[in-house]
Short mmCIF file of N, CA and C in Angstrom, two decimals:
data_model
loop_
_atom_site.label_atom_id
_atom_site.label_comp_id
_atom_site.label_asym_id
_atom_site.label_seq_id
_atom_site.Cartn_x
_atom_site.Cartn_y
_atom_site.Cartn_z
N UNK A 1 -9.21 -6.41 15.98
CA UNK A 1 -7.93 -5.82 15.62
C UNK A 1 -6.82 -6.61 16.32
N UNK A 2 -5.75 -6.91 15.61
CA UNK A 2 -4.64 -7.64 16.23
C UNK A 2 -4.07 -6.87 17.42
N UNK A 3 -3.62 -7.61 18.41
CA UNK A 3 -3.10 -6.99 19.63
C UNK A 3 -1.98 -5.99 19.37
N UNK A 4 -1.10 -6.29 18.42
CA UNK A 4 0.03 -5.39 18.13
C UNK A 4 -0.46 -4.01 17.69
N UNK A 5 -1.54 -3.96 16.97
CA UNK A 5 -2.12 -2.68 16.56
C UNK A 5 -2.89 -2.06 17.72
N UNK A 6 -3.65 -2.87 18.42
CA UNK A 6 -4.50 -2.35 19.48
C UNK A 6 -3.68 -1.64 20.56
N UNK A 7 -2.48 -2.14 20.84
CA UNK A 7 -1.67 -1.53 21.89
C UNK A 7 -0.89 -0.32 21.41
N UNK A 8 -0.40 -0.31 20.18
CA UNK A 8 0.44 0.80 19.71
C UNK A 8 -0.24 1.75 18.73
N UNK A 9 -1.10 1.22 17.86
CA UNK A 9 -1.72 2.03 16.81
C UNK A 9 -3.20 1.66 16.68
N UNK A 10 -3.99 1.91 17.72
CA UNK A 10 -5.37 1.42 17.74
C UNK A 10 -6.33 2.06 16.74
N UNK A 11 -5.98 3.22 16.20
CA UNK A 11 -6.90 3.87 15.26
C UNK A 11 -6.51 3.64 13.80
N UNK A 12 -5.60 2.71 13.56
CA UNK A 12 -5.17 2.43 12.19
C UNK A 12 -6.35 1.89 11.39
N UNK A 13 -6.67 2.58 10.31
CA UNK A 13 -7.78 2.17 9.45
C UNK A 13 -7.25 1.45 8.21
N UNK A 14 -6.09 1.92 7.70
CA UNK A 14 -5.56 1.34 6.47
C UNK A 14 -4.03 1.43 6.48
N UNK A 15 -3.41 0.40 5.94
CA UNK A 15 -1.96 0.38 5.73
C UNK A 15 -1.77 0.50 4.22
N UNK A 16 -1.06 1.53 3.79
CA UNK A 16 -0.91 1.80 2.36
C UNK A 16 0.49 1.47 1.86
N UNK A 17 0.54 1.01 0.63
CA UNK A 17 1.81 0.86 -0.09
C UNK A 17 1.49 0.85 -1.58
N UNK A 18 2.47 1.21 -2.36
CA UNK A 18 2.32 1.18 -3.81
C UNK A 18 3.14 0.02 -4.35
N UNK A 19 2.70 -0.49 -5.49
CA UNK A 19 3.47 -1.54 -6.15
C UNK A 19 3.41 -1.30 -7.65
N UNK A 20 4.40 -1.85 -8.34
CA UNK A 20 4.52 -1.64 -9.78
C UNK A 20 4.58 -2.96 -10.52
N UNK A 21 4.00 -2.94 -11.72
CA UNK A 21 4.00 -4.10 -12.60
C UNK A 21 4.78 -3.73 -13.85
N UNK A 22 5.72 -4.58 -14.29
CA UNK A 22 6.48 -4.27 -15.51
C UNK A 22 5.59 -4.15 -16.73
N UNK A 23 5.93 -3.21 -17.59
CA UNK A 23 5.18 -2.94 -18.81
C UNK A 23 6.15 -2.94 -19.99
N UNK A 24 5.72 -3.56 -21.08
CA UNK A 24 6.50 -3.51 -22.32
C UNK A 24 6.75 -2.05 -22.69
N UNK A 25 7.92 -1.76 -23.23
CA UNK A 25 8.25 -0.38 -23.59
C UNK A 25 7.29 0.12 -24.68
N UNK A 26 6.54 1.19 -24.35
CA UNK A 26 5.61 1.73 -25.34
C UNK A 26 6.35 2.41 -26.50
N UNK A 27 5.74 2.43 -27.68
CA UNK A 27 6.35 3.11 -28.82
C UNK A 27 6.08 4.61 -28.78
N UNK A 28 4.99 5.01 -28.15
CA UNK A 28 4.65 6.42 -28.03
C UNK A 28 5.55 7.09 -27.00
N UNK A 29 6.24 8.17 -27.37
CA UNK A 29 7.10 8.87 -26.40
C UNK A 29 6.33 9.39 -25.19
N UNK A 30 5.09 9.83 -25.39
CA UNK A 30 4.29 10.34 -24.27
C UNK A 30 3.98 9.22 -23.27
N UNK A 31 3.61 8.05 -23.78
CA UNK A 31 3.29 6.93 -22.89
C UNK A 31 4.58 6.40 -22.25
N UNK A 32 5.67 6.41 -23.00
CA UNK A 32 6.97 6.03 -22.41
C UNK A 32 7.29 6.90 -21.21
N UNK A 33 7.13 8.20 -21.38
CA UNK A 33 7.45 9.14 -20.29
C UNK A 33 6.52 8.94 -19.11
N UNK A 34 5.23 8.74 -19.36
CA UNK A 34 4.25 8.60 -18.28
C UNK A 34 4.41 7.29 -17.50
N UNK A 35 4.96 6.28 -18.15
CA UNK A 35 5.08 4.98 -17.49
C UNK A 35 6.49 4.68 -17.00
N UNK A 36 7.44 5.59 -17.24
CA UNK A 36 8.82 5.33 -16.82
C UNK A 36 8.94 5.46 -15.30
N UNK A 37 9.44 4.42 -14.68
CA UNK A 37 9.66 4.41 -13.23
C UNK A 37 11.15 4.52 -12.96
N UNK A 38 11.55 5.60 -12.32
CA UNK A 38 12.97 5.74 -11.96
C UNK A 38 13.33 4.74 -10.87
N UNK A 39 12.35 4.37 -10.05
CA UNK A 39 12.58 3.39 -8.98
C UNK A 39 12.90 2.01 -9.56
N UNK A 40 12.15 1.59 -10.57
CA UNK A 40 12.35 0.27 -11.19
C UNK A 40 13.26 0.33 -12.41
N UNK A 41 13.55 1.54 -12.88
CA UNK A 41 14.41 1.73 -14.04
C UNK A 41 13.85 1.02 -15.29
N UNK A 42 12.53 1.14 -15.45
CA UNK A 42 11.85 0.55 -16.60
C UNK A 42 10.44 1.11 -16.66
N UNK A 43 9.70 0.77 -17.69
CA UNK A 43 8.32 1.21 -17.80
C UNK A 43 7.45 0.29 -16.93
N UNK A 44 6.55 0.91 -16.17
CA UNK A 44 5.71 0.14 -15.27
C UNK A 44 4.30 0.75 -15.18
N UNK A 45 3.41 -0.03 -14.61
CA UNK A 45 2.10 0.44 -14.18
C UNK A 45 2.12 0.37 -12.66
N UNK A 46 1.54 1.38 -12.02
CA UNK A 46 1.61 1.49 -10.57
C UNK A 46 0.21 1.54 -9.98
N UNK A 47 0.03 0.86 -8.84
CA UNK A 47 -1.25 0.88 -8.11
C UNK A 47 -0.98 1.13 -6.63
N UNK A 48 -1.98 1.68 -5.98
CA UNK A 48 -1.95 1.87 -4.53
C UNK A 48 -2.78 0.76 -3.91
N UNK A 49 -2.21 0.09 -2.92
CA UNK A 49 -2.88 -1.01 -2.24
C UNK A 49 -3.06 -0.64 -0.78
N UNK A 50 -4.24 -0.92 -0.26
CA UNK A 50 -4.50 -0.71 1.16
C UNK A 50 -5.01 -1.99 1.78
N UNK A 51 -4.58 -2.24 3.01
CA UNK A 51 -5.11 -3.39 3.73
C UNK A 51 -5.42 -2.97 5.16
N UNK A 52 -6.26 -3.75 5.79
CA UNK A 52 -6.65 -3.50 7.18
C UNK A 52 -5.55 -4.03 8.10
N UNK A 53 -5.61 -3.69 9.38
CA UNK A 53 -4.63 -4.25 10.32
C UNK A 53 -4.66 -5.78 10.39
N UNK A 54 -5.77 -6.39 9.99
CA UNK A 54 -5.83 -7.86 9.99
C UNK A 54 -5.24 -8.45 8.72
N UNK A 55 -4.83 -7.60 7.78
CA UNK A 55 -4.22 -8.07 6.54
C UNK A 55 -5.20 -8.22 5.40
N UNK A 56 -6.47 -7.91 5.62
CA UNK A 56 -7.47 -8.02 4.55
C UNK A 56 -7.29 -6.88 3.55
N UNK A 57 -7.35 -7.20 2.29
CA UNK A 57 -7.26 -6.20 1.23
C UNK A 57 -8.51 -5.32 1.30
N UNK A 58 -8.33 -4.00 1.45
CA UNK A 58 -9.48 -3.11 1.59
C UNK A 58 -9.52 -2.01 0.54
N UNK A 59 -8.44 -1.82 -0.20
CA UNK A 59 -8.42 -0.76 -1.20
C UNK A 59 -7.45 -1.10 -2.31
N UNK A 60 -7.86 -0.81 -3.54
CA UNK A 60 -6.99 -0.96 -4.71
C UNK A 60 -7.32 0.17 -5.66
N UNK A 61 -6.32 0.96 -5.99
CA UNK A 61 -6.53 2.09 -6.90
C UNK A 61 -6.59 1.62 -8.35
N UNK A 62 -6.93 2.54 -9.23
CA UNK A 62 -6.76 2.29 -10.66
C UNK A 62 -5.27 2.18 -10.94
N UNK A 63 -4.92 1.72 -12.14
CA UNK A 63 -3.51 1.69 -12.52
C UNK A 63 -3.11 3.05 -13.08
N UNK A 64 -1.89 3.45 -12.79
CA UNK A 64 -1.32 4.70 -13.27
C UNK A 64 0.05 4.39 -13.85
N UNK A 65 0.55 5.32 -14.65
CA UNK A 65 1.91 5.16 -15.17
C UNK A 65 2.91 5.19 -14.04
N UNK A 66 3.98 4.42 -14.19
CA UNK A 66 5.00 4.28 -13.15
C UNK A 66 5.68 5.57 -12.74
N UNK A 67 5.52 6.63 -13.51
CA UNK A 67 6.15 7.92 -13.20
C UNK A 67 5.48 8.63 -12.01
N UNK A 68 4.23 8.28 -11.71
CA UNK A 68 3.48 8.98 -10.67
C UNK A 68 4.13 8.77 -9.30
N UNK A 69 4.18 9.83 -8.52
CA UNK A 69 4.75 9.73 -7.17
C UNK A 69 3.73 9.06 -6.24
N UNK A 70 4.21 8.54 -5.12
CA UNK A 70 3.32 7.93 -4.15
C UNK A 70 2.32 8.96 -3.62
N UNK A 71 2.77 10.18 -3.44
CA UNK A 71 1.91 11.25 -2.95
C UNK A 71 0.78 11.54 -3.94
N UNK A 72 1.13 11.69 -5.21
CA UNK A 72 0.12 11.97 -6.23
C UNK A 72 -0.80 10.77 -6.42
N UNK A 73 -0.26 9.58 -6.35
CA UNK A 73 -1.07 8.37 -6.46
C UNK A 73 -2.09 8.31 -5.32
N UNK A 74 -1.65 8.63 -4.12
CA UNK A 74 -2.55 8.65 -2.97
C UNK A 74 -3.65 9.68 -3.16
N UNK A 75 -3.27 10.85 -3.66
CA UNK A 75 -4.24 11.93 -3.88
C UNK A 75 -5.28 11.53 -4.93
N UNK A 76 -4.82 11.01 -6.05
CA UNK A 76 -5.73 10.67 -7.16
C UNK A 76 -6.56 9.41 -6.92
N UNK A 77 -6.07 8.54 -6.07
CA UNK A 77 -6.72 7.23 -5.89
C UNK A 77 -8.11 7.31 -5.26
N UNK A 78 -8.34 8.32 -4.46
CA UNK A 78 -9.61 8.43 -3.77
C UNK A 78 -9.64 7.79 -2.40
N UNK A 79 -8.53 7.20 -1.98
CA UNK A 79 -8.51 6.53 -0.67
C UNK A 79 -8.74 7.52 0.47
N UNK A 80 -8.26 8.73 0.33
CA UNK A 80 -8.39 9.71 1.42
C UNK A 80 -9.85 10.08 1.68
N UNK A 81 -10.67 10.05 0.64
CA UNK A 81 -12.09 10.39 0.81
C UNK A 81 -12.86 9.30 1.55
N UNK A 82 -12.27 8.14 1.70
CA UNK A 82 -12.94 7.04 2.37
C UNK A 82 -12.66 7.02 3.88
N UNK A 83 -11.78 7.91 4.32
CA UNK A 83 -11.40 7.95 5.73
C UNK A 83 -12.26 8.94 6.50
N UNK A 84 -12.33 8.74 7.81
CA UNK A 84 -13.12 9.61 8.67
C UNK A 84 -12.22 10.20 9.75
N UNK A 85 -12.61 11.35 10.29
CA UNK A 85 -11.82 11.94 11.39
C UNK A 85 -11.60 10.91 12.50
N UNK A 86 -10.38 10.85 12.98
CA UNK A 86 -10.00 9.87 14.00
C UNK A 86 -9.32 8.65 13.42
N UNK A 87 -9.44 8.46 12.09
CA UNK A 87 -8.75 7.34 11.45
C UNK A 87 -7.27 7.63 11.33
N UNK A 88 -6.52 6.57 11.11
CA UNK A 88 -5.07 6.68 11.01
C UNK A 88 -4.60 5.87 9.81
N UNK A 89 -3.65 6.45 9.06
CA UNK A 89 -3.03 5.78 7.92
C UNK A 89 -1.63 5.35 8.34
N UNK A 90 -1.26 4.13 8.03
CA UNK A 90 0.12 3.68 8.24
C UNK A 90 0.73 3.49 6.86
N UNK A 91 1.93 4.03 6.67
CA UNK A 91 2.59 3.92 5.37
C UNK A 91 4.10 3.92 5.56
N UNK A 92 4.80 3.68 4.47
CA UNK A 92 6.26 3.66 4.48
C UNK A 92 6.81 5.07 4.44
N UNK A 93 8.06 5.20 4.71
CA UNK A 93 8.75 6.48 4.75
C UNK A 93 8.59 7.28 3.45
N UNK A 94 8.51 6.62 2.33
CA UNK A 94 8.40 7.30 1.04
C UNK A 94 7.09 8.02 0.82
N UNK A 95 6.09 7.74 1.63
CA UNK A 95 4.79 8.37 1.49
C UNK A 95 4.77 9.70 2.23
N UNK A 96 5.14 10.74 1.55
CA UNK A 96 5.15 12.08 2.14
C UNK A 96 3.77 12.70 1.92
N UNK A 97 2.80 12.22 2.69
CA UNK A 97 1.40 12.59 2.45
C UNK A 97 0.78 13.43 3.56
N UNK A 98 1.55 13.78 4.58
CA UNK A 98 0.99 14.53 5.70
C UNK A 98 0.24 15.79 5.26
N UNK A 99 0.74 16.45 4.23
CA UNK A 99 0.13 17.72 3.81
C UNK A 99 -1.11 17.55 2.93
N UNK A 100 -1.44 16.34 2.52
CA UNK A 100 -2.65 16.14 1.69
C UNK A 100 -3.73 15.36 2.43
N UNK A 101 -3.41 14.88 3.62
CA UNK A 101 -4.37 14.12 4.40
C UNK A 101 -5.40 15.07 5.01
N UNK A 102 -6.69 14.73 4.92
CA UNK A 102 -7.73 15.61 5.48
C UNK A 102 -7.55 15.84 6.99
N UNK A 103 -8.06 16.96 7.43
CA UNK A 103 -8.00 17.31 8.85
C UNK A 103 -8.66 16.21 9.67
N UNK A 104 -8.03 15.85 10.77
CA UNK A 104 -8.57 14.83 11.66
C UNK A 104 -8.08 13.42 11.36
N UNK A 105 -7.34 13.26 10.27
CA UNK A 105 -6.74 11.97 9.91
C UNK A 105 -5.26 12.05 10.25
N UNK A 106 -4.74 11.04 10.94
CA UNK A 106 -3.33 11.02 11.30
C UNK A 106 -2.58 10.01 10.45
N UNK A 107 -1.27 10.20 10.38
CA UNK A 107 -0.40 9.29 9.64
C UNK A 107 0.66 8.73 10.58
N UNK A 108 0.90 7.44 10.47
CA UNK A 108 2.04 6.82 11.13
C UNK A 108 3.01 6.42 10.04
N UNK A 109 4.01 7.25 9.88
CA UNK A 109 5.04 7.05 8.87
C UNK A 109 6.37 7.15 9.59
N UNK A 110 7.31 6.25 9.32
CA UNK A 110 8.60 6.31 10.02
C UNK A 110 9.26 7.68 9.84
N UNK A 111 9.97 8.14 10.86
CA UNK A 111 10.63 9.45 10.78
C UNK A 111 11.76 9.48 9.76
N UNK A 112 12.06 10.69 9.29
CA UNK A 112 13.14 10.92 8.34
C UNK A 112 14.39 11.38 9.09
N UNK A 113 15.54 11.24 8.44
CA UNK A 113 16.78 11.73 9.03
C UNK A 113 16.84 13.26 9.06
N UNK A 114 16.23 13.91 8.07
CA UNK A 114 16.21 15.37 7.99
C UNK A 114 17.60 15.98 8.19
N UNK A 115 18.58 15.46 7.46
CA UNK A 115 19.93 16.02 7.49
C UNK A 115 20.80 15.49 8.62
N UNK A 116 20.24 14.74 9.53
CA UNK A 116 21.03 14.16 10.63
C UNK A 116 21.72 12.90 10.15
N UNK A 117 22.74 12.48 10.89
CA UNK A 117 23.47 11.28 10.48
C UNK A 117 22.75 10.01 10.91
N UNK A 118 21.93 10.09 11.97
CA UNK A 118 21.17 8.92 12.40
C UNK A 118 19.95 9.33 13.20
N UNK A 119 19.01 8.39 13.31
CA UNK A 119 17.80 8.62 14.10
C UNK A 119 18.12 8.46 15.58
N UNK A 120 17.36 9.12 16.44
CA UNK A 120 17.57 8.90 17.87
C UNK A 120 16.90 7.59 18.27
N UNK A 121 17.12 7.15 19.50
CA UNK A 121 16.63 5.85 19.96
C UNK A 121 15.13 5.67 19.83
N UNK A 122 14.36 6.70 20.19
CA UNK A 122 12.92 6.63 20.08
C UNK A 122 12.45 6.50 18.64
N UNK A 123 13.13 7.22 17.73
CA UNK A 123 12.78 7.16 16.31
C UNK A 123 13.11 5.79 15.72
N UNK A 124 14.20 5.20 16.17
CA UNK A 124 14.55 3.86 15.70
C UNK A 124 13.48 2.86 16.13
N UNK A 125 13.03 2.99 17.38
CA UNK A 125 11.99 2.11 17.89
C UNK A 125 10.68 2.29 17.12
N UNK A 126 10.31 3.54 16.86
CA UNK A 126 9.10 3.83 16.07
C UNK A 126 9.21 3.22 14.68
N UNK A 127 10.35 3.39 14.04
CA UNK A 127 10.57 2.84 12.70
C UNK A 127 10.41 1.33 12.71
N UNK A 128 10.98 0.67 13.71
CA UNK A 128 10.88 -0.79 13.79
C UNK A 128 9.44 -1.25 14.02
N UNK A 129 8.73 -0.54 14.90
CA UNK A 129 7.32 -0.91 15.17
C UNK A 129 6.48 -0.80 13.90
N UNK A 130 6.64 0.31 13.21
CA UNK A 130 5.85 0.52 12.00
C UNK A 130 6.23 -0.51 10.93
N UNK A 131 7.52 -0.74 10.75
CA UNK A 131 7.97 -1.71 9.74
C UNK A 131 7.43 -3.11 10.04
N UNK A 132 7.39 -3.47 11.31
CA UNK A 132 6.89 -4.79 11.70
C UNK A 132 5.42 -4.94 11.35
N UNK A 133 4.65 -3.86 11.51
CA UNK A 133 3.22 -3.92 11.24
C UNK A 133 2.88 -3.70 9.77
N UNK A 134 3.70 -2.93 9.08
CA UNK A 134 3.48 -2.66 7.65
C UNK A 134 3.66 -3.91 6.79
N UNK A 135 4.26 -4.91 7.33
CA UNK A 135 4.53 -6.13 6.56
C UNK A 135 3.24 -6.73 6.01
N UNK A 136 2.10 -6.45 6.68
CA UNK A 136 0.83 -7.02 6.21
C UNK A 136 0.48 -6.53 4.81
N UNK A 137 0.68 -5.25 4.52
CA UNK A 137 0.35 -4.75 3.19
C UNK A 137 1.32 -5.33 2.16
N UNK A 138 2.56 -5.53 2.54
CA UNK A 138 3.53 -6.13 1.61
C UNK A 138 3.15 -7.58 1.32
N UNK A 139 2.65 -8.28 2.31
CA UNK A 139 2.20 -9.66 2.09
C UNK A 139 0.95 -9.69 1.21
N UNK A 140 0.06 -8.71 1.38
CA UNK A 140 -1.13 -8.62 0.53
C UNK A 140 -0.73 -8.38 -0.92
N UNK A 141 0.24 -7.49 -1.14
CA UNK A 141 0.74 -7.22 -2.49
C UNK A 141 1.38 -8.46 -3.08
N UNK A 142 2.13 -9.17 -2.27
CA UNK A 142 2.76 -10.41 -2.74
C UNK A 142 1.70 -11.40 -3.22
N UNK A 143 0.59 -11.49 -2.51
CA UNK A 143 -0.48 -12.40 -2.93
C UNK A 143 -1.04 -12.00 -4.28
N UNK A 144 -1.23 -10.71 -4.50
CA UNK A 144 -1.76 -10.24 -5.79
C UNK A 144 -0.80 -10.64 -6.90
N UNK A 145 0.48 -10.43 -6.69
CA UNK A 145 1.47 -10.74 -7.73
C UNK A 145 1.67 -12.23 -7.91
N UNK A 146 1.44 -13.02 -6.87
CA UNK A 146 1.64 -14.46 -6.96
C UNK A 146 0.63 -15.15 -7.88
N UNK A 147 -0.50 -14.51 -8.15
CA UNK A 147 -1.45 -15.13 -9.07
C UNK A 147 -0.88 -15.20 -10.48
N UNK A 148 0.02 -14.30 -10.80
CA UNK A 148 0.73 -14.29 -12.08
C UNK A 148 -0.20 -14.49 -13.27
N UNK A 149 -1.37 -13.89 -13.20
CA UNK A 149 -2.23 -13.88 -14.39
C UNK A 149 -1.44 -13.21 -15.50
N UNK A 150 -0.80 -12.12 -15.14
CA UNK A 150 0.16 -11.46 -16.02
C UNK A 150 1.25 -10.90 -15.11
N UNK A 151 2.48 -11.36 -15.29
CA UNK A 151 3.57 -10.82 -14.48
C UNK A 151 4.30 -9.71 -15.24
N UNK A 152 4.00 -9.60 -16.51
CA UNK A 152 4.59 -8.57 -17.38
C UNK A 152 3.48 -8.16 -18.34
N UNK A 153 3.19 -6.87 -18.40
CA UNK A 153 2.10 -6.42 -19.27
C UNK A 153 2.61 -6.06 -20.66
N UNK A 154 2.18 -6.82 -21.68
CA UNK A 154 2.46 -6.40 -23.05
C UNK A 154 1.69 -5.09 -23.31
N UNK A 155 2.19 -4.25 -24.15
CA UNK A 155 1.56 -2.96 -24.43
C UNK A 155 0.13 -3.16 -24.95
N UNK A 156 -0.12 -4.27 -25.62
CA UNK A 156 -1.47 -4.56 -26.13
C UNK A 156 -2.48 -4.74 -24.99
N UNK A 157 -2.00 -5.02 -23.78
CA UNK A 157 -2.88 -5.22 -22.62
C UNK A 157 -3.09 -3.94 -21.82
N UNK A 158 -2.53 -2.83 -22.27
CA UNK A 158 -2.58 -1.59 -21.50
C UNK A 158 -4.02 -1.20 -21.12
N UNK A 159 -4.94 -1.32 -22.05
CA UNK A 159 -6.33 -0.92 -21.79
C UNK A 159 -7.03 -1.82 -20.78
N UNK A 160 -6.62 -3.09 -20.71
CA UNK A 160 -7.28 -4.02 -19.78
C UNK A 160 -6.44 -4.30 -18.53
N UNK A 161 -5.30 -3.65 -18.43
CA UNK A 161 -4.43 -3.85 -17.26
C UNK A 161 -5.16 -3.61 -15.94
N UNK A 162 -5.97 -2.53 -15.83
CA UNK A 162 -6.68 -2.35 -14.56
C UNK A 162 -7.59 -3.52 -14.21
N UNK A 163 -8.24 -4.09 -15.21
CA UNK A 163 -9.13 -5.23 -14.97
C UNK A 163 -8.34 -6.46 -14.52
N UNK A 164 -7.17 -6.65 -15.09
CA UNK A 164 -6.34 -7.80 -14.73
C UNK A 164 -5.83 -7.66 -13.30
N UNK A 165 -5.38 -6.46 -12.94
CA UNK A 165 -4.90 -6.22 -11.57
C UNK A 165 -6.07 -6.40 -10.59
N UNK A 166 -7.24 -5.86 -10.94
CA UNK A 166 -8.41 -6.02 -10.07
C UNK A 166 -8.79 -7.48 -9.89
N UNK A 167 -8.77 -8.24 -10.97
CA UNK A 167 -9.12 -9.66 -10.88
C UNK A 167 -8.12 -10.41 -9.99
N UNK A 168 -6.85 -10.11 -10.16
CA UNK A 168 -5.83 -10.75 -9.31
C UNK A 168 -6.05 -10.41 -7.84
N UNK A 169 -6.35 -9.14 -7.58
CA UNK A 169 -6.59 -8.72 -6.19
C UNK A 169 -7.85 -9.38 -5.64
N UNK A 170 -8.89 -9.42 -6.45
CA UNK A 170 -10.15 -10.04 -6.01
C UNK A 170 -9.94 -11.51 -5.65
N UNK A 171 -9.15 -12.22 -6.43
CA UNK A 171 -8.92 -13.64 -6.17
C UNK A 171 -8.22 -13.87 -4.83
N UNK A 172 -7.43 -12.89 -4.38
CA UNK A 172 -6.75 -13.06 -3.09
C UNK A 172 -7.74 -13.11 -1.93
N UNK A 173 -8.93 -12.57 -2.14
CA UNK A 173 -9.93 -12.57 -1.07
C UNK A 173 -10.42 -13.98 -0.76
N UNK A 174 -10.15 -14.94 -1.65
CA UNK A 174 -10.54 -16.32 -1.41
C UNK A 174 -9.46 -17.12 -0.68
N UNK A 175 -8.29 -16.51 -0.50
CA UNK A 175 -7.21 -17.15 0.27
C UNK A 175 -7.57 -17.15 1.75
N UNK A 176 -6.85 -17.95 2.52
CA UNK A 176 -6.97 -17.88 3.97
C UNK A 176 -6.53 -16.49 4.41
N UNK A 177 -7.04 -15.99 5.52
CA UNK A 177 -6.62 -14.66 6.00
C UNK A 177 -5.12 -14.62 6.25
N UNK A 178 -4.51 -13.45 6.01
CA UNK A 178 -3.09 -13.29 6.31
C UNK A 178 -2.85 -13.51 7.80
N UNK A 179 -3.74 -12.98 8.62
CA UNK A 179 -3.68 -13.21 10.06
C UNK A 179 -4.90 -14.04 10.44
N UNK A 180 -4.70 -15.20 11.02
CA UNK A 180 -5.86 -16.00 11.40
C UNK A 180 -6.65 -15.29 12.50
N UNK A 181 -7.95 -15.54 12.56
CA UNK A 181 -8.78 -14.88 13.59
C UNK A 181 -8.23 -15.03 15.00
N UNK A 182 -7.50 -16.10 15.27
CA UNK A 182 -6.94 -16.28 16.62
C UNK A 182 -5.92 -15.18 16.96
N UNK A 183 -5.39 -14.49 15.95
CA UNK A 183 -4.42 -13.41 16.19
C UNK A 183 -5.12 -12.07 16.39
N UNK A 184 -6.43 -12.02 16.16
CA UNK A 184 -7.17 -10.78 16.34
C UNK A 184 -7.47 -10.60 17.82
N UNK A 185 -8.03 -9.48 18.16
CA UNK A 185 -8.35 -9.18 19.56
C UNK A 185 -9.32 -10.21 20.11
N UNK A 186 -9.22 -10.45 21.38
CA UNK A 186 -10.13 -11.36 22.04
C UNK A 186 -11.55 -10.86 21.91
N UNK A 187 -12.45 -11.76 21.60
CA UNK A 187 -13.85 -11.36 21.47
C UNK A 187 -14.44 -11.15 22.86
N UNK A 188 -15.19 -10.10 22.98
CA UNK A 188 -15.81 -9.79 24.27
C UNK A 188 -17.27 -10.19 24.25
N UNK A 189 -17.74 -10.72 25.36
CA UNK A 189 -19.17 -11.03 25.48
C UNK A 189 -19.78 -9.97 26.37
N UNK A 190 -20.96 -9.57 26.05
CA UNK A 190 -21.65 -8.54 26.81
C UNK A 190 -22.68 -9.19 27.71
N UNK A 191 -22.73 -8.74 28.94
CA UNK A 191 -23.67 -9.30 29.90
C UNK A 191 -24.79 -8.34 30.17
#
């Protein structure tokens, strides 16, 4: 485990983030509604991506319509069933998942303002620490998108979109590690 995690967040099992892929506007009103992303202001397909503290891709959900919330995506994806008591999830502020996480699993999510005008000093520091470490999942997502097998999904590809996203993600596993092994914890020898 990288030193930055080992010292501040040693039980982090997965860093989660969602990403969206542009989709051609469907002709079906039901599919239009299900794929409309208010965040991207267009029709999209959305996936949940998880990576380890070392930056290795460890989880990829099925594709869902862009309308799905991060909370619902996390719930439906099955990622929570893969965690064990004592594990920790790191995610962005938008992931309001504390109430769906199984007992014994903790979340490291930056604090909210909750009606205040600003965060206190400790909360600002926590937000910065988490943002600095969450960058690994964003870099993993960038690698998936950089393959550009399809950067825009025509509606005719809707049925095979999950396979295309999976193939792109799988190909990233052949890249050099996001964090070289020299950045991981020192290896211990046992006597």
